[in-house]
Short mmCIF file of C-alpha atoms in Angstrom, two decimals:
data_model
loop_
_atom_site.label_atom_id
_atom_site.label_comp_id
_atom_site.label_asym_id
_atom_site.label_seq_id
_atom_site.Cartn_x
_atom_site.Cartn_y
_atom_site.Cartn_z
CA GLU A 1 -6.91 3.32 -13.97
CA VAL A 2 -6.06 3.03 -10.22
CA GLN A 3 -9.15 2.36 -8.26
CA LEU A 4 -9.79 1.04 -4.59
CA VAL A 5 -13.15 0.41 -3.59
CA GLU A 6 -13.76 -0.31 0.11
CA SER A 7 -16.98 -2.53 1.23
CA GLY A 8 -18.44 -4.24 4.11
CA GLY A 9 -19.12 -1.17 6.41
CA GLY A 10 -22.44 -0.98 8.24
CA LEU A 11 -23.89 -0.68 11.75
CA ILE A 12 -22.46 -3.16 14.21
CA GLN A 13 -23.08 -3.92 18.09
CA PRO A 14 -20.21 -3.47 20.41
CA GLY A 15 -18.30 -7.07 20.70
CA GLY A 16 -19.49 -7.61 17.16
CA SER A 17 -16.80 -8.43 14.24
CA LEU A 18 -17.08 -6.97 10.64
CA ARG A 19 -14.83 -7.91 7.71
CA LEU A 20 -14.04 -4.81 5.35
CA SER A 21 -12.59 -5.57 1.66
CA CYS A 22 -10.96 -3.00 -0.52
CA ALA A 23 -11.01 -4.02 -3.79
CA ALA A 24 -8.02 -2.75 -6.21
CA SER A 25 -7.92 -2.70 -9.86
CA GLY A 26 -4.92 -1.01 -12.24
CA PHE A 27 -2.48 -2.37 -10.34
CA ILE A 28 -1.32 -5.46 -8.16
CA VAL A 29 -2.18 -5.29 -4.26
CA SER A 30 0.73 -7.68 -3.59
CA SER A 31 3.33 -5.67 -5.23
CA TYR A 32 2.75 -2.45 -2.80
CA TYR A 33 2.22 -1.59 0.52
CA MET A 34 -1.46 -1.62 1.68
CA SER A 35 -2.91 0.12 4.90
CA TRP A 36 -6.30 1.07 6.52
CA VAL A 37 -6.63 4.43 8.10
CA ARG A 38 -9.49 5.66 9.61
CA GLN A 39 -11.36 8.69 10.67
CA ALA A 40 -13.78 9.04 13.42
CA PRO A 41 -17.03 11.52 12.76
CA GLY A 42 -16.01 15.19 12.60
CA LYS A 43 -12.34 13.55 13.63
CA GLY A 44 -8.72 13.74 11.89
CA LEU A 45 -7.04 10.76 10.18
CA GLU A 46 -5.67 7.84 12.34
CA TRP A 47 -3.49 4.85 10.99
CA VAL A 48 -4.86 1.53 11.55
CA SER A 49 -2.53 -1.14 10.21
CA ILE A 50 -0.38 -2.24 7.48
CA ILE A 51 0.77 -5.04 5.03
CA TYR A 52 4.20 -5.13 3.17
CA SER A 53 4.48 -6.20 -0.15
CA GLY A 54 6.84 -9.13 1.56
CA GLY A 55 3.80 -10.04 3.92
CA GLY A 56 5.04 -8.39 7.28
CA ILE A 57 2.20 -6.72 9.22
CA TYR A 58 1.90 -3.88 11.85
CA GLN A 59 -0.93 -2.59 13.56
CA ALA A 60 -1.87 0.44 15.65
CA ASP A 61 -1.71 0.14 19.60
CA SER A 62 -5.54 0.42 19.72
CA VAL A 63 -6.28 -2.13 17.64
CA LYS A 64 -3.74 -4.70 18.44
CA GLY A 65 -5.11 -8.13 19.22
CA ARG A 66 -8.64 -7.28 17.62
CA PHE A 67 -8.10 -6.57 14.19
CA THR A 68 -6.27 -8.16 11.49
CA ILE A 69 -5.03 -7.27 8.02
CA SER A 70 -4.71 -9.52 5.02
CA ARG A 71 -4.92 -9.74 1.54
CA ASP A 72 -6.01 -12.56 -1.29
CA ASN A 73 -3.70 -12.19 -4.10
CA SER A 74 -6.04 -14.19 -6.55
CA LYS A 75 -8.50 -11.62 -5.78
CA ASN A 76 -6.53 -8.81 -5.64
CA THR A 77 -8.22 -7.54 -2.86
CA LEU A 78 -6.95 -6.42 0.77
CA TYR A 79 -9.16 -7.29 4.35
CA LEU A 80 -9.42 -5.89 7.58
CA GLN A 81 -10.96 -8.58 10.21
CA MET A 82 -12.44 -6.57 12.84
CA ASN A 83 -13.17 -8.43 16.36
CA SER A 84 -14.35 -7.31 19.75
CA LEU A 85 -15.46 -3.89 18.09
CA ARG A 86 -15.98 -0.85 20.52
CA ALA A 87 -17.77 2.36 20.34
CA GLU A 88 -14.80 4.41 19.61
CA ASP A 89 -14.01 2.10 16.70
CA THR A 90 -17.01 4.04 14.78
CA ALA A 91 -15.19 5.97 11.79
CA VAL A 92 -15.01 5.93 8.01
CA TYR A 93 -12.04 2.96 7.11
CA TYR A 94 -9.95 3.88 3.99
CA CYS A 95 -7.65 1.74 2.10
CA ALA A 96 -4.84 3.41 1.16
CA ARG A 97 -1.64 2.41 -1.40
CA LEU A 98 2.29 2.99 -0.27
CA ARG A 99 5.30 2.07 -2.67
CA CYS A 100 7.20 1.29 0.22
CA GLY A 101 7.22 1.55 3.82
CA SER A 102 8.98 5.03 3.85
CA CYS A 103 6.49 6.32 1.35
CA PRO A 104 3.31 8.52 1.67
CA PHE A 105 0.05 6.81 0.97
CA ASP A 106 -0.22 7.76 -2.61
CA PHE A 107 -3.43 6.59 -3.36
CA TRP A 108 -7.16 6.31 -1.13
CA GLY A 109 -9.97 4.43 -1.67
CA GLN A 110 -13.38 6.48 -1.25
CA GLY A 111 -14.12 4.74 2.36
CA THR A 112 -16.64 2.52 3.76
CA LEU A 113 -18.26 3.45 7.59
CA VAL A 114 -18.43 1.62 10.41
CA THR A 115 -20.96 2.34 13.14
CA VAL A 116 -20.59 0.60 16.32
CA SER A 117 -23.64 0.92 18.41
CA SER A 118 -26.24 -0.57 20.61
CA GLU B 1 5.12 7.84 18.92
CA ILE B 2 6.06 10.83 16.84
CA VAL B 3 3.00 13.51 17.38
CA LEU B 4 2.54 16.32 14.90
CA THR B 5 0.77 19.46 15.91
CA GLN B 6 -0.82 21.50 13.05
CA SER B 7 -1.56 25.45 13.42
CA PRO B 8 -3.45 27.15 12.89
CA GLY B 9 -6.89 25.23 13.59
CA THR B 10 -8.83 27.11 11.51
CA LEU B 11 -7.46 29.82 8.81
CA SER B 12 -10.03 32.16 7.26
CA LEU B 13 -8.88 33.68 3.80
CA SER B 14 -10.40 34.82 0.91
CA PRO B 15 -9.82 33.49 -2.87
CA GLY B 16 -6.51 35.00 -3.99
CA GLU B 17 -4.96 35.17 -0.73
CA ARG B 18 -2.01 33.49 0.42
CA ALA B 19 -2.14 30.58 2.86
CA THR B 20 0.30 29.34 5.16
CA LEU B 21 -0.17 25.94 7.17
CA SER B 22 2.38 24.68 10.02
CA CYS B 23 3.32 21.27 11.12
CA ARG B 24 5.40 20.74 14.34
CA ALA B 25 6.85 17.25 14.98
CA SER B 26 7.44 16.27 18.77
CA GLN B 27 10.98 14.77 17.57
CA SER B 28 12.78 15.19 14.46
CA VAL B 29 11.32 13.41 11.33
CA SER B 30 13.92 11.29 9.77
CA THR B 31 15.02 12.32 6.14
CA SER B 32 12.21 14.53 5.81
CA TYR B 33 9.41 11.95 5.66
CA LEU B 34 6.57 14.47 5.82
CA ALA B 35 3.65 14.54 3.66
CA TRP B 36 0.72 16.81 3.08
CA TYR B 37 -2.79 15.85 2.33
CA GLN B 38 -5.91 17.73 1.10
CA GLN B 39 -9.20 16.63 2.10
CA LYS B 40 -12.49 18.21 0.83
CA ARG B 41 -16.05 17.30 2.67
CA GLY B 42 -17.02 13.81 1.95
CA GLN B 43 -13.94 12.94 0.08
CA ALA B 44 -11.14 10.92 0.48
CA PRO B 45 -7.82 12.36 1.48
CA ARG B 46 -5.19 13.18 -1.77
CA LEU B 47 -1.47 13.48 -1.36
CA LEU B 48 -0.38 16.89 -2.21
CA ILE B 49 3.40 16.95 -1.00
CA TYR B 50 5.96 14.18 0.01
CA GLY B 51 9.21 14.39 0.85
CA ALA B 52 8.41 17.69 2.96
CA SER B 53 8.85 19.78 -0.40
CA SER B 54 8.18 17.48 -3.71
CA ARG B 55 4.53 17.79 -5.45
CA ALA B 56 2.56 14.80 -6.17
CA THR B 57 1.57 13.83 -9.74
CA GLY B 58 -1.03 16.62 -11.12
CA ILE B 59 -0.66 19.19 -8.28
CA PRO B 60 -0.54 23.00 -9.20
CA ASP B 61 2.58 24.96 -8.63
CA ARG B 62 0.92 27.21 -6.31
CA PHE B 63 1.38 24.23 -3.67
CA SER B 64 4.54 24.32 -1.86
CA GLY B 65 6.00 22.80 1.08
CA SER B 66 9.15 23.35 2.97
CA GLY B 67 10.79 22.55 6.29
CA SER B 68 12.90 19.69 7.84
CA GLY B 69 13.43 18.56 11.30
CA THR B 70 10.55 19.23 13.26
CA ASP B 71 9.06 22.25 11.71
CA PHE B 72 7.13 22.21 8.45
CA THR B 73 5.27 24.44 6.15
CA LEU B 74 2.32 24.20 3.47
CA THR B 75 2.04 27.17 1.40
CA ILE B 76 -0.57 27.97 -1.25
CA THR B 77 0.47 30.99 -2.71
CA ARG B 78 -2.93 32.13 -4.53
CA LEU B 79 -6.00 30.38 -3.21
CA GLU B 80 -8.56 29.03 -5.63
CA PRO B 81 -12.17 28.37 -4.59
CA GLU B 82 -11.61 24.54 -5.04
CA ASP B 83 -8.62 25.03 -2.40
CA PHE B 84 -10.97 25.62 0.46
CA ALA B 85 -10.45 22.15 2.50
CA VAL B 86 -9.23 20.33 5.33
CA TYR B 87 -5.17 19.74 5.17
CA TYR B 88 -3.71 17.14 7.13
CA CYS B 89 0.47 16.59 7.62
CA GLN B 90 1.54 13.24 8.37
CA GLN B 91 5.00 11.47 9.04
CA TYR B 92 6.03 8.55 7.78
CA GLY B 93 9.38 7.99 8.69
CA SER B 94 8.47 6.03 12.25
CA PHE B 95 5.40 4.47 11.73
CA TRP B 96 2.61 6.69 10.29
CA THR B 97 1.08 9.44 12.23
CA PHE B 98 -1.27 12.69 11.41
CA GLY B 99 -1.56 16.12 12.45
CA GLN B 100 -5.20 17.10 13.76
CA GLY B 101 -5.43 18.93 10.44
CA THR B 102 -6.04 23.00 9.67
CA LYS B 103 -9.48 23.92 7.93
CA VAL B 104 -8.69 26.57 5.32
CA GLU B 105 -12.25 28.33 5.09
CA ILE B 106 -13.65 31.15 2.82
CA LYS B 107 -13.57 34.60 4.78
#
């Protein structure tokens, strides 16, 4: 059974750092494209970052230079390192799987809430 | 960046009625790389439709998608109680962007 389980969210002060994890089971993370998508409270969905099966990486302009996506193949886990956090980064962060770069997000985790506030 | 605009913002309907949701793109979506997702309160989004008109695995046939270029539609032929939710369109032909969502609520 395919599962994605996010963790690492919490309350953090502006300017702080946080690392989110997404543990996968039922498939091999490195064989797929993996992405992070966020949703601010009461708002819509926003794509954040993606890592290709071949290792290529892209980020949304809103997080470029501050967030870094990575994966640990030995742990079958996806990560999102978030630095210089701002209030507008407050959101539920979902990890999601794609079969290719021009494919939809076919499976999502349950999300982890990040709250940036002093 | 391709901007997706969904309408209406809210659709108030009764169970058994037909729902028609619209998604308009600011420029043509290549090769109909357009998907629809359903999100219920407190849950992650779920893929319903991809390639503008193909149903994802396990999605009932009361859900259908159509359209091409810049205009796309999601139709739910007969609303079931579990269909009341928020629906998002997404294009994945040029990076990945989402519409702002349409809420289908019980009238």
